[in-house]
Coordinates of C-alpha atoms (C1' of nucleotides) in Angstrom, one line a residue:
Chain S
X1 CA -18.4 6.4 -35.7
X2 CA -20.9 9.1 -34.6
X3 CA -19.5 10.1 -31.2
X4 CA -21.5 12.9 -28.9
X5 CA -19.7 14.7 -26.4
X6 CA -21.9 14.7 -23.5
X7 CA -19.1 16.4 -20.9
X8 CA -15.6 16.3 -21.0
X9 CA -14.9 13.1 -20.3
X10 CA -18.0 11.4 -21.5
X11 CA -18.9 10.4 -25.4
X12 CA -22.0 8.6 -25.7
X13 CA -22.6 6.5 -29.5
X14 CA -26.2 6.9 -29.4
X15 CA -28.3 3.6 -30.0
X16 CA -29.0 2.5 -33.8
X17 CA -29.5 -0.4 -35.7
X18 CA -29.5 -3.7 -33.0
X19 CA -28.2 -1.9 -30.4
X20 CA -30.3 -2.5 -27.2
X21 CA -28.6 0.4 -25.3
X22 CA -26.3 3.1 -26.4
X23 CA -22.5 2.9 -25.4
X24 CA -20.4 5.1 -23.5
X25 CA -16.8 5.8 -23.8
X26 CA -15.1 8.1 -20.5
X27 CA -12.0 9.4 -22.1
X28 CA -10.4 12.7 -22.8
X29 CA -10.4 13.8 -26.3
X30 CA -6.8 13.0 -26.7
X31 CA -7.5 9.7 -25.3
X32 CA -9.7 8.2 -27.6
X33 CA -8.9 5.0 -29.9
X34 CA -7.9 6.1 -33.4
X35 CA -10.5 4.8 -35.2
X36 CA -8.6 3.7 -38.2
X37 CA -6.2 1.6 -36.3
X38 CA -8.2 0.5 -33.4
X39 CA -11.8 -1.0 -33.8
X40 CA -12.6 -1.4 -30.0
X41 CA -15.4 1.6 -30.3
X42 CA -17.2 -1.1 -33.2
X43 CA -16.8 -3.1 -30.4
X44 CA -18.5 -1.2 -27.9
X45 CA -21.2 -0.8 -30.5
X46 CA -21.4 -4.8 -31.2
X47 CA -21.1 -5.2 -27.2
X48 CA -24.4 -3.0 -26.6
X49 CA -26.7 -5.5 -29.3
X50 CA -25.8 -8.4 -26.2
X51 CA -29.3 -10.1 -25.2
X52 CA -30.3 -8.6 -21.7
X53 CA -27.6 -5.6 -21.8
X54 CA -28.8 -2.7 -19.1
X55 CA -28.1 0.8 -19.1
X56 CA -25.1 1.3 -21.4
X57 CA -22.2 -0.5 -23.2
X58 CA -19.2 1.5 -21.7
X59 CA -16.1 2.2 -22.1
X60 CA -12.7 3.3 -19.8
X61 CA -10.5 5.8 -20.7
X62 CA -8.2 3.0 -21.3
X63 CA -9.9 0.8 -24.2
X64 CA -8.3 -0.1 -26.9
X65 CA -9.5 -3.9 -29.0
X66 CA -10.1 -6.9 -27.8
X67 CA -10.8 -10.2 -28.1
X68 CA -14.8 -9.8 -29.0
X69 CA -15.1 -7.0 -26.0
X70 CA -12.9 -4.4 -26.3
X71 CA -10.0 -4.4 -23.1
X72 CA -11.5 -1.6 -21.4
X73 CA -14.5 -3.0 -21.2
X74 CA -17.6 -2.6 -18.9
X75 CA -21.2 -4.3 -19.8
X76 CA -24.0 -5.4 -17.4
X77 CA -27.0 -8.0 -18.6
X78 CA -29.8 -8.8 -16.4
X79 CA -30.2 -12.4 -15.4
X80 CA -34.0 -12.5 -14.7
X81 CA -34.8 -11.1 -18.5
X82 CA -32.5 -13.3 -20.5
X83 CA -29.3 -12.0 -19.7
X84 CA -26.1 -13.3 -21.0
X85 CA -22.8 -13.9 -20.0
X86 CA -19.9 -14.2 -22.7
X87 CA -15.8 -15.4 -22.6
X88 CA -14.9 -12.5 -24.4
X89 CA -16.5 -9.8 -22.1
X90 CA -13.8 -11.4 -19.1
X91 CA -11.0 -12.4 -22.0
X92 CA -8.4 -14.9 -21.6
X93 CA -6.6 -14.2 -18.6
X94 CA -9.5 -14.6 -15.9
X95 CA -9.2 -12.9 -13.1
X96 CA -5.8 -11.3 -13.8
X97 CA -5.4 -8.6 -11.5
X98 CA -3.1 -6.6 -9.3
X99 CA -1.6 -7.2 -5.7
X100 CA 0.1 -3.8 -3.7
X101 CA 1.8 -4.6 -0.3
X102 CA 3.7 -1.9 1.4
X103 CA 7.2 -1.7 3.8
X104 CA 7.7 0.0 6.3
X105 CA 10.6 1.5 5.1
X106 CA 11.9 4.9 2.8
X107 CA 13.3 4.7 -0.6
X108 CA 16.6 6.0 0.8
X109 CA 16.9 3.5 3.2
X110 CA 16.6 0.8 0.6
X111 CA 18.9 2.1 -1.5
X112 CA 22.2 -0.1 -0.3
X113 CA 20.4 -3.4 -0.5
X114 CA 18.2 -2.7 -3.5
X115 CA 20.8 -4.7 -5.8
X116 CA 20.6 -7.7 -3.3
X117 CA 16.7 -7.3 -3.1
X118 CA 16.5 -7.2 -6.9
X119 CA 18.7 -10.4 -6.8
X120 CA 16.7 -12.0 -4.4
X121 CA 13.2 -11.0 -6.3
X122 CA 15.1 -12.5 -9.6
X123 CA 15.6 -15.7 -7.9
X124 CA 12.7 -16.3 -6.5
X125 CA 9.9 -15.3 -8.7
X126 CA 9.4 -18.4 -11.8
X127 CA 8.2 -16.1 -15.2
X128 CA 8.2 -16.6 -19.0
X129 CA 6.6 -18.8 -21.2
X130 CA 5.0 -22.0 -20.2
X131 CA 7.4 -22.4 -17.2
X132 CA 6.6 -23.7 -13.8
X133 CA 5.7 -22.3 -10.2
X134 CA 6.3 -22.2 -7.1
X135 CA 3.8 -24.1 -5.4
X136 CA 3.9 -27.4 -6.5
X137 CA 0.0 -28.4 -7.0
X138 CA -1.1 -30.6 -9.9
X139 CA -3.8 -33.0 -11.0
X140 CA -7.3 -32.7 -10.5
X141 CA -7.1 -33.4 -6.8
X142 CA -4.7 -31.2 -6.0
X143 CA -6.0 -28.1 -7.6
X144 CA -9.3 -28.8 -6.1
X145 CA -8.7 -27.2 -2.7
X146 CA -7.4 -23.8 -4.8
X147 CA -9.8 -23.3 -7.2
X148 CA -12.1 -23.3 -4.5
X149 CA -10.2 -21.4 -2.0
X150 CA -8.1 -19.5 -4.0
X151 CA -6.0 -16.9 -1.2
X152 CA -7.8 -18.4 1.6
X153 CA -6.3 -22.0 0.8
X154 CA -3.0 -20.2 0.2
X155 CA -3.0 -18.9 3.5
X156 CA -4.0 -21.9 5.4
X157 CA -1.2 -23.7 3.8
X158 CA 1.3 -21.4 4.8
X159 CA 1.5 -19.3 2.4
X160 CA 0.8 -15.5 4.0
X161 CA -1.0 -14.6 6.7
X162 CA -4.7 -14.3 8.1
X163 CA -4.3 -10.2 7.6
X164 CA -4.1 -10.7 4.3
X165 CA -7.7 -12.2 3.5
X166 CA -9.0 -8.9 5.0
X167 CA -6.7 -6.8 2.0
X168 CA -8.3 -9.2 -0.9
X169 CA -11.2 -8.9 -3.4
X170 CA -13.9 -11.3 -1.7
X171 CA -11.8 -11.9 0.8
X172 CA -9.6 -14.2 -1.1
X173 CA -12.2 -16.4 -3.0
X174 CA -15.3 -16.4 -5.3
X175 CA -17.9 -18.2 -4.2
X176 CA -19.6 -20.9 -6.9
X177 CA -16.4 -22.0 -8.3
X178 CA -16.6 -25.8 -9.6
X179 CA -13.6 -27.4 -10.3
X180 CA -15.7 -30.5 -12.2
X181 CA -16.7 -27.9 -14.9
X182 CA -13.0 -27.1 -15.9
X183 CA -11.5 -29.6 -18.6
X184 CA -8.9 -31.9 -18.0
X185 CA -6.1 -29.9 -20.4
X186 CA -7.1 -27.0 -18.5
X187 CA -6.5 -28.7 -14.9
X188 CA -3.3 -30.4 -16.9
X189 CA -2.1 -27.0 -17.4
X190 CA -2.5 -25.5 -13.8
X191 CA 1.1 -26.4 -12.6
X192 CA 1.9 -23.0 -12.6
X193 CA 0.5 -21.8 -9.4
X194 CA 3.1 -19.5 -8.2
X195 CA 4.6 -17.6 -11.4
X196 CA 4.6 -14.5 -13.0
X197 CA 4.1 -15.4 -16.9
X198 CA 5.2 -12.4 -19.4
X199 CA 3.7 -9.8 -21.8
X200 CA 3.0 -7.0 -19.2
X201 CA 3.2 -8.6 -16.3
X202 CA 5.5 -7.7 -13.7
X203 CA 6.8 -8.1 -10.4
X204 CA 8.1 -4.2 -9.4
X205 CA 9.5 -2.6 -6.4
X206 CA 8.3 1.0 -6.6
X207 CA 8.5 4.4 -4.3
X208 CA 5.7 6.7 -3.6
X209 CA 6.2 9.9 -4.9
X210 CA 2.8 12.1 -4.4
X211 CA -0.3 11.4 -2.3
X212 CA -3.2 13.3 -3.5
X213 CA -5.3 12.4 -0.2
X214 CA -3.6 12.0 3.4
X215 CA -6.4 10.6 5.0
X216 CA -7.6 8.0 2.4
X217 CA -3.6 6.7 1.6
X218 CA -3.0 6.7 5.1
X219 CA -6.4 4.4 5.8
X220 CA -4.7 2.5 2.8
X221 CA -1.0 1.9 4.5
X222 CA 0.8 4.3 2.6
X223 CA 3.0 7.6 3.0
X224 CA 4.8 9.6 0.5
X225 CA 8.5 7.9 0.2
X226 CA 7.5 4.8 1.1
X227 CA 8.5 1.3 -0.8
X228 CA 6.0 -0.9 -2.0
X229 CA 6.1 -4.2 -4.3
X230 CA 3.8 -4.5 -6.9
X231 CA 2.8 -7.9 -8.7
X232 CA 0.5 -7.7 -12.0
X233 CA -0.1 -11.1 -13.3
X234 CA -3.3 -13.7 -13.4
X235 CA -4.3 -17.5 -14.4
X236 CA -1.7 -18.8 -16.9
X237 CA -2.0 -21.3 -19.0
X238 CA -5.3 -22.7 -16.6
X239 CA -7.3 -19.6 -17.0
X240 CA -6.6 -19.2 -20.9
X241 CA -7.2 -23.3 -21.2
X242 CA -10.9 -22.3 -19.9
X243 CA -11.7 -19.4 -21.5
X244 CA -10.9 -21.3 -24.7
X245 CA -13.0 -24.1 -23.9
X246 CA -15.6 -22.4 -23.2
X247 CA -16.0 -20.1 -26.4
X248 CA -16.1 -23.2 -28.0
X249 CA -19.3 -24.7 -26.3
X250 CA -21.3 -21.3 -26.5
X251 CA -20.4 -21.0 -30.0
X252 CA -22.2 -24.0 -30.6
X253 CA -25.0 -23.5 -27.6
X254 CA -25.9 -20.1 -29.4
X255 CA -28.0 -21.7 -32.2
X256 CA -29.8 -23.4 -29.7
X257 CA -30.2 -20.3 -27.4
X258 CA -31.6 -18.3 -30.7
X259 CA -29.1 -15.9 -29.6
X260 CA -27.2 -14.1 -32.7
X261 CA -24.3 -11.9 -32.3
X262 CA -22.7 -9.0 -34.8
X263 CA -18.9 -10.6 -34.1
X264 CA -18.4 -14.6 -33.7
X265 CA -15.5 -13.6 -30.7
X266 CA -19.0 -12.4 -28.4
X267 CA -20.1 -16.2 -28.3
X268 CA -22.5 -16.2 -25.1
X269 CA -25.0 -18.0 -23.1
X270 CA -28.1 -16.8 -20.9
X271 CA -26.5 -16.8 -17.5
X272 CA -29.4 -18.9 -16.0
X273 CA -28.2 -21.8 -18.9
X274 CA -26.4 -24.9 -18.3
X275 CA -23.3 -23.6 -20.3
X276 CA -23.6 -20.1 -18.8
X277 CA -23.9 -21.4 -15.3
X278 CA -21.1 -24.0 -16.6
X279 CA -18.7 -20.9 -17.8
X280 CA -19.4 -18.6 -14.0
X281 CA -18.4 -22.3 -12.2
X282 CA -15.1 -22.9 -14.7
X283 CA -14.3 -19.2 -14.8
X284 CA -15.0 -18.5 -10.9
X285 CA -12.1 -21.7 -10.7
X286 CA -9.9 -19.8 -12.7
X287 CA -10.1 -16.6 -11.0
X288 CA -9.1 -18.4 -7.3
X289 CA -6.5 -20.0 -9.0
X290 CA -5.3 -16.4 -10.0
X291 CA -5.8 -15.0 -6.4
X292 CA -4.0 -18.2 -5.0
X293 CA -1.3 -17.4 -7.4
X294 CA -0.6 -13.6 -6.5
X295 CA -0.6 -15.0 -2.6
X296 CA 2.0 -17.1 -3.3
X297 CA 4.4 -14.7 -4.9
X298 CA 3.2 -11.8 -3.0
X299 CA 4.7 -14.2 -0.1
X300 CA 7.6 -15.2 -1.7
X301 CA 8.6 -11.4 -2.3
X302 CA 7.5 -11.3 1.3
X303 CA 10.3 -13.3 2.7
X304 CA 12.7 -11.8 0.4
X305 CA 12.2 -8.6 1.8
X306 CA 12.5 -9.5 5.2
X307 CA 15.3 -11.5 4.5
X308 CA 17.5 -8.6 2.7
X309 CA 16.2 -5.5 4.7
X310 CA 14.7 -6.9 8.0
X311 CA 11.4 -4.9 7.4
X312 CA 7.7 -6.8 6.8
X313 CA 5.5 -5.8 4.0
X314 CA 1.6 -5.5 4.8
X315 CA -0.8 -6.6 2.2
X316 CA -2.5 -2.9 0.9
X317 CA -5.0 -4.8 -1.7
X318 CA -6.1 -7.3 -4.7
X319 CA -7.9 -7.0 -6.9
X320 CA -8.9 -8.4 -10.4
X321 CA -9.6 -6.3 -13.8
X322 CA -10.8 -8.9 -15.8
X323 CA -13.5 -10.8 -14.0
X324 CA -17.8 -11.1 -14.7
X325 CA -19.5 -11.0 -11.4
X326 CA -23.1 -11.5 -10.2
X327 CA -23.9 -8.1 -8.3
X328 CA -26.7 -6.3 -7.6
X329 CA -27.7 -2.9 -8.7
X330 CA -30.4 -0.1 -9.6
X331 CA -31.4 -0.3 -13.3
X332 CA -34.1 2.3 -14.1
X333 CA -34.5 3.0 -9.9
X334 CA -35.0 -0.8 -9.7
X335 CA -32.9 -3.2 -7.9
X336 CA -31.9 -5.9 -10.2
X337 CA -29.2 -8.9 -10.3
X338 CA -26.4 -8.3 -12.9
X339 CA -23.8 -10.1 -14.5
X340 CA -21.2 -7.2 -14.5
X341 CA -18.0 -8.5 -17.2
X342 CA -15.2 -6.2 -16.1
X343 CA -12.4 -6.3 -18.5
X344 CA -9.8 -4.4 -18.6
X345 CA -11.3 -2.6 -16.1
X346 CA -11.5 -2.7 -12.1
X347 CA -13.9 -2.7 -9.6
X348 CA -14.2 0.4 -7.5
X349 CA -16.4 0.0 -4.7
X350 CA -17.1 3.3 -2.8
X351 CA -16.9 4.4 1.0
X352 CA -19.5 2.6 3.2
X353 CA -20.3 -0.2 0.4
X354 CA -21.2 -3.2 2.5
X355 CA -18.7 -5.5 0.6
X356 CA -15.6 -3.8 2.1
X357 CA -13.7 -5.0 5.6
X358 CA -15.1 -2.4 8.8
X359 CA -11.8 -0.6 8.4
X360 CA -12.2 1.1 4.7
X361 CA -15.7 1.4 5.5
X362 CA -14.5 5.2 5.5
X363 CA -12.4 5.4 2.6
X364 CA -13.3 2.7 -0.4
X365 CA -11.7 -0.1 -1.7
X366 CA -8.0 0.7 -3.0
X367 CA -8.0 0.6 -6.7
X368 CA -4.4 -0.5 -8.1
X369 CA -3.6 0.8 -11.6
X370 CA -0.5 -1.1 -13.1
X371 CA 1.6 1.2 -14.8
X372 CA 3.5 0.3 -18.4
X373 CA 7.2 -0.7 -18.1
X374 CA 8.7 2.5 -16.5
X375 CA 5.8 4.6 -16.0
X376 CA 4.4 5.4 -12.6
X377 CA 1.7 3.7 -11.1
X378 CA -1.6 4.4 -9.4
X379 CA -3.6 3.8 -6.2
X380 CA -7.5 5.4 -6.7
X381 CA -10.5 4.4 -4.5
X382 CA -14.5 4.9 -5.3
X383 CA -16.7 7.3 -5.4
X384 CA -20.4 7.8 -4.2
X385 CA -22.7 7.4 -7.6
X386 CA -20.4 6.6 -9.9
X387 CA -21.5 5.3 -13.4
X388 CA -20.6 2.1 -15.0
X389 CA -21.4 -0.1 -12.2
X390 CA -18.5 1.3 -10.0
X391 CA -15.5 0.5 -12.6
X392 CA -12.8 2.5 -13.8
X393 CA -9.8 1.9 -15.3
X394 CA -7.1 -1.3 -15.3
X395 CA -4.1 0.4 -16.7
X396 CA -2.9 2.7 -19.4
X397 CA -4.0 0.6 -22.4
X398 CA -2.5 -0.1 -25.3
X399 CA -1.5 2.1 -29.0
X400 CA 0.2 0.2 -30.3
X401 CA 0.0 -3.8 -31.2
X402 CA 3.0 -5.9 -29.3
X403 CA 4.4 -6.6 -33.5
X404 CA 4.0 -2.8 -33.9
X405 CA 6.1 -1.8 -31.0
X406 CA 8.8 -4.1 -31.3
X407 CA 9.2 -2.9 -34.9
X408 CA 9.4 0.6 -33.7
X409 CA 12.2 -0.1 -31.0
X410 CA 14.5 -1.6 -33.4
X411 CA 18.2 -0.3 -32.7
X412 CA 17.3 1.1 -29.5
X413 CA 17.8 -0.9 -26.2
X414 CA 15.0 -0.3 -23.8
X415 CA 17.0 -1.9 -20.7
X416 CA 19.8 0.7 -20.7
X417 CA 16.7 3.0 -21.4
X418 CA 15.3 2.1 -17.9
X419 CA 18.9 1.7 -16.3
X420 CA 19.8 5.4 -17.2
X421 CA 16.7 6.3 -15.5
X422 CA 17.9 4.4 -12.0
X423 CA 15.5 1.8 -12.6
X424 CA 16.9 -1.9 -11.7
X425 CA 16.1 -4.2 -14.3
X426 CA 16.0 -8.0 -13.7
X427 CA 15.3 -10.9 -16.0
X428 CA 13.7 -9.5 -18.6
X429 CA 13.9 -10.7 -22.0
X430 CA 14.7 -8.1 -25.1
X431 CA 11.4 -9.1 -26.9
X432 CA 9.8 -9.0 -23.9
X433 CA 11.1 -5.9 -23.3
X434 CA 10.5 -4.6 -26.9
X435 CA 6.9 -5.0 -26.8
X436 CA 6.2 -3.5 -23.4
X437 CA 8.5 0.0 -24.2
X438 CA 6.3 3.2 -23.0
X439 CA 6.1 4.5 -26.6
X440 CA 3.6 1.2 -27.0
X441 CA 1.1 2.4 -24.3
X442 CA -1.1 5.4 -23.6
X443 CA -0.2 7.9 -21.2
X444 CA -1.3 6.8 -17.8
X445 CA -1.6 9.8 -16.0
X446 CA -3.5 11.2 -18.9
X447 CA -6.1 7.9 -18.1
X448 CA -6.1 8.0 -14.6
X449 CA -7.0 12.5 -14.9
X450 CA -9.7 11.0 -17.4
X451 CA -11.3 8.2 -15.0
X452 CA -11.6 10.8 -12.3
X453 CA -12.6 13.6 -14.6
X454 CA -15.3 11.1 -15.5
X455 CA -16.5 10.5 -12.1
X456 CA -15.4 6.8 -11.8
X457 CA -12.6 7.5 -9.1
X458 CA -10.1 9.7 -7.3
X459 CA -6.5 9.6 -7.1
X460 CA -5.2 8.5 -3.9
X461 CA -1.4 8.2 -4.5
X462 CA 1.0 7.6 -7.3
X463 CA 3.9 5.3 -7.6
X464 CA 7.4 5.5 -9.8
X465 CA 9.2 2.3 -10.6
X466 CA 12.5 1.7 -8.7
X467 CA 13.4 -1.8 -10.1
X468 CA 11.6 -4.3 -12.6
X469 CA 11.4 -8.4 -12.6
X470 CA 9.6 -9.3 -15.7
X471 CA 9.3 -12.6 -18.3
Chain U
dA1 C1' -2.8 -12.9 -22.2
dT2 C1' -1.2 -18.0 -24.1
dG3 C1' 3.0 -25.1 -23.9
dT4 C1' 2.2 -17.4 -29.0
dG5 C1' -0.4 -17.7 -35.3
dC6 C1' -7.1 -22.9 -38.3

DNA sequence: ATGTGC
C-alpha cells in the first residue's frame, strides 16, 4: 500500500487501477492500521472504485476493518450521476450513536451516593444479548409511530422533555423513514426499544477533567468537575435485522444495475433506485428507532439521578456515527446533492451551519467521542472548511479483534483493573469485559490530537470514567 | 454490532 504523506496528519493512496478518486487516511503516523493485520486501507482503496464516489474515499484517524467499508469510514457519491448507496458504508448497527447529558452537580458532591446511583443505573438500564427494553412497543403497529418519530415520539409519550429535541441530531428524527420497507423479522425483532445491548456499549457516569475552550464547553453545558452520563449504544437486533436484509436484495439488484464491486460486502444500489430508495426508507426507520431508544434510557438514567441526588441532568447532545445521509455540498466549486455514509465516524457541523438550533449558532454542534472501557472521553465541535464532508472521528477504534483481546487478558481480571482505578463497575460480564480491555483499542487521545491536527475538529472538553454499566 | 460463526 503506497501511502503519501501529504501533512502530518494526512496520507493520500493516490488513484490507480478502478479507483474513481484517490483515498485519504487523517491519522498520525503511529496511528495507522498495521497493514498486515488490518485490511481496512484495501478497503479504503475498494471503497473509492464505488459508482458516483466524489472527491475522496477517506479515512479517520480511527479506522480499522470493516464490514465491506472500513469502521472509520467516510465516502460521498453523487445522486444526479449515478450515485450509490451501500449497507456496508452505514454497517450493522444503523444509527448507533452517542447521547451526553450533564448535572448540575461536582464530582465531589457525588461521591456519597455514587454507590446508590450505580445501583440505581444497574437496575434500571435492560443490556446483554437479545434481552428486552424498557419501553414496551411491538408489532408492526406499534413501532410505526417510532420509526417515524424516533426522539420526537419518545418525548411526546412521556419519555423526556421538549428541551431535549433541541440537543438531538435532526432534532430527534430523519425524515423519509418508511416503516412498510422494513421486513417483518426485522419489526419482530424491535422489542428492544429501551436497552443498552453489549460489545462496547455502555452506559457511564463520568467527570470532566479539562476543558480546552471556556466559551465553546460552556455554550455546550459543561464546566470542568462536573458529572455527566454518557450512553453509547444503537438499533439492536431491528437495525442489524435491516441492514442484513438489505445486503441481500442489492447483492442480487447489482447485476441488474451493471454495477460491479472489488469486495461482495460493498453490495449497493444507485440511490435514485427502487432498492436504494428502499434501503434510505428501511435504514432512516432504523436510525429513529436508535434515537428513540437512547431517549428512553437517557430518561431512565434521568429519573435515577434525580431520584438519588436531587439534581436534573440537561440533554448536551446526540448524535449518530454510523448513518448515510442526503446532504448537500461543493464538489469541484459546485453545489451537488450527496449521499454522505458516515461510519464509524460523526458528523461535525461547524459554527453558523444552518442545520444547528439558534443557540450553537456560535459554537458548532457538540461532537461526542465514546471513549474505550476506562479511557477518558471526548466532547469536540466543527470547524470552518473542514474536509471529508465535515466528519471526524467516532471513537478510538479498534487493534485488536474482540477473539484477539480476550486471548491476551487471560489470568488478568479487568474489573478489579478498573476498581483499583476508583472506577464503579456494574453488570458487566467477564467476556464482555475481556474483549473491551484498553490494551484492545487505540489510544484515544492520540485520535482525537490526530482529527484536530487534521483539521476535522477541535477539542472542547475531556471526560474520565467514574463508574461503568455495560452488557 | 448481532436471538454471535453458510
Amino acid at each position: 500500500m503506497e501511502l503519501v504523506e501529504e501533512s502530518p496528519y494526512r496520507f493520500r493512496i493516490d488513484q490507480h487501477d478502478e479507483m474513481r478518486v484517490p483515498g485519504v487516511v487523517f491519522a498520525s503516523r503511529s496511528l495507522l492500521p498495521d497493514v498486515h493485520a488490518d485490511k481496512s486501507l484495501e478497503q479504503v482503496v475498494n471503497v473509492a472504485t464505488l459508482p458516483g464516489i466524489v472527491d475522496a474515499s477517506y479515512a479517520m484517524p480511527d479506522v480499522h476493518w470493516g464490514y465491506g467499508f472500513p469502521i472509520g469510514g467516510v465516502a460521498a457519491t453523487d445522486i444526479d450521476t449515478g450515485g450509490v448507496v451501500s449497507p456496508g458504508g452505514v454497517g450493522f448497527d444503523i444509527s448507533c450513536g452517542v447521547r451526553l447529558l450533564a448535572a448540575d452537580l461536582d464530582r465531589s458532591e457525588l461521591q456519597p451516593v455514587l454507590d446508590k446511583l450505580m445501583d440505581g443505573l444497574d437496575m434500571s438500564t435492560p443490556r446483554g444479548m437479545g434481552k428486552g427494553g424498557l419501553w414496551h412497543v411491538s408489532g408492526r403497529s406499534g413501532l410505526a409511530a417510532v420509526l417515524t418519530g424516533g426522539s420526537r415520539y419518545a418525548v411526546e409519550q412521556g419519555h423526556g422533555v421538549a428541551r431535549d429535541l433541541e440537543r438531538c441530531e435532526d432534532y430527534g428524527a430523519v425524515g423519509d423513514a418508511d416503516p412498510d420497507r422494513v421486513s417483518d423479522r426485522a419489526i419482530e425483532r424491535g422489542g428492544q426499544l429501551g436497552s443498552l445491548g453489549s460489545g462496547n456499549h455502555f452506559l457511564e457516569v463520568q467527570a470532566v477533567d479539562h476543558v480546552y475552550d471556556e466559551r465553546t464547553a460552556e455554550a455546550f453545558g459543561l464546566r470542568t468537575g462536573q458529572i455527566c452520563v454518557m450512553i453509547h449504544c444503537g438499533s439492536r437486533g431491528l437495525g442489524h435485522q435491516i441492514c442484513t436484509d438489505y445486503i441481500r436484495m442489492m447483492e442480487g439488484a447489482m447485476v441488474e444495475h451493471h454495477i460491479r464491486v472489488p469486495d461482495r460486502q460493498l453490495a449497493c444500489a444507485p440511490v435514485s433506485s427502487p432498492e436504494g430508495q428502499a434501503y434510505l426508507a428501511a435504514m432512516a426507520a432504523a436510525a429513529n428507532y436508535a434515537r428513540a431508544n437512547r431517549q428512553v434510557l437517557g430518561e431512565a438514567v434521568r429519573r435515577v439521578f434525580e431520584r438519588v441526588t436531587r439534581r436534573g441532568l440537561d440533554l448536551v447532545y446526540d448524535i449518530s456515527h454510523n448513518l448515510a445521509k442526503i446532504e448537500t455540498h461543493a464538489v469541484d466549486g459546485q453545489q451537488r446533492q450527496l449521499c454522505v455514509h458516515r461510519k464509524g465516524a460523526t458528523r461535525a457541523l461547524p459554527p453558523g451551519h444552518p442545520d444547528l438550533p439558534a443557540d450553537l449558532a456560535g459554537v458548532g454542534q457538540p461532537v461526542l467521542i465514546p471513549g474505550s472501557m476506562g479511557a477518558p472521553s471526548y466532547v469536540l465541535t466543527g470547524v470552518p472548511g473542514a474536509p471529508a464532508f465535515a466528519s471526524t472521528c467516532h471513537g478510538a477504534g479498534r487493534a485488536q479483534s474482540r477473539k484477539q483481546a480476550a486471548k491476551s487478558v487471560q489470568g488478568q481480571d479487568p474489573r478489579r483493573q478498573l476498581e483499583a482505578r476508583d472506577i464503579a463497575v456494574r453488570g458487566a460480564s467477564r467476556r464482555g469485559l475481556a474483549e473491551e480491555v484498553p490494551e484492545a483499542y487505540k489510544d484515544i487521545s492520540e485520535v482525537v490530537e490526530a482529527a484536530e491536527g487534521a483539521g476535522l475538529c477541535r477539542r472542547v472538553a475531556r471526560m474520565v470514567p467514574v463508574g461503568v454499566v455495560k452488557g
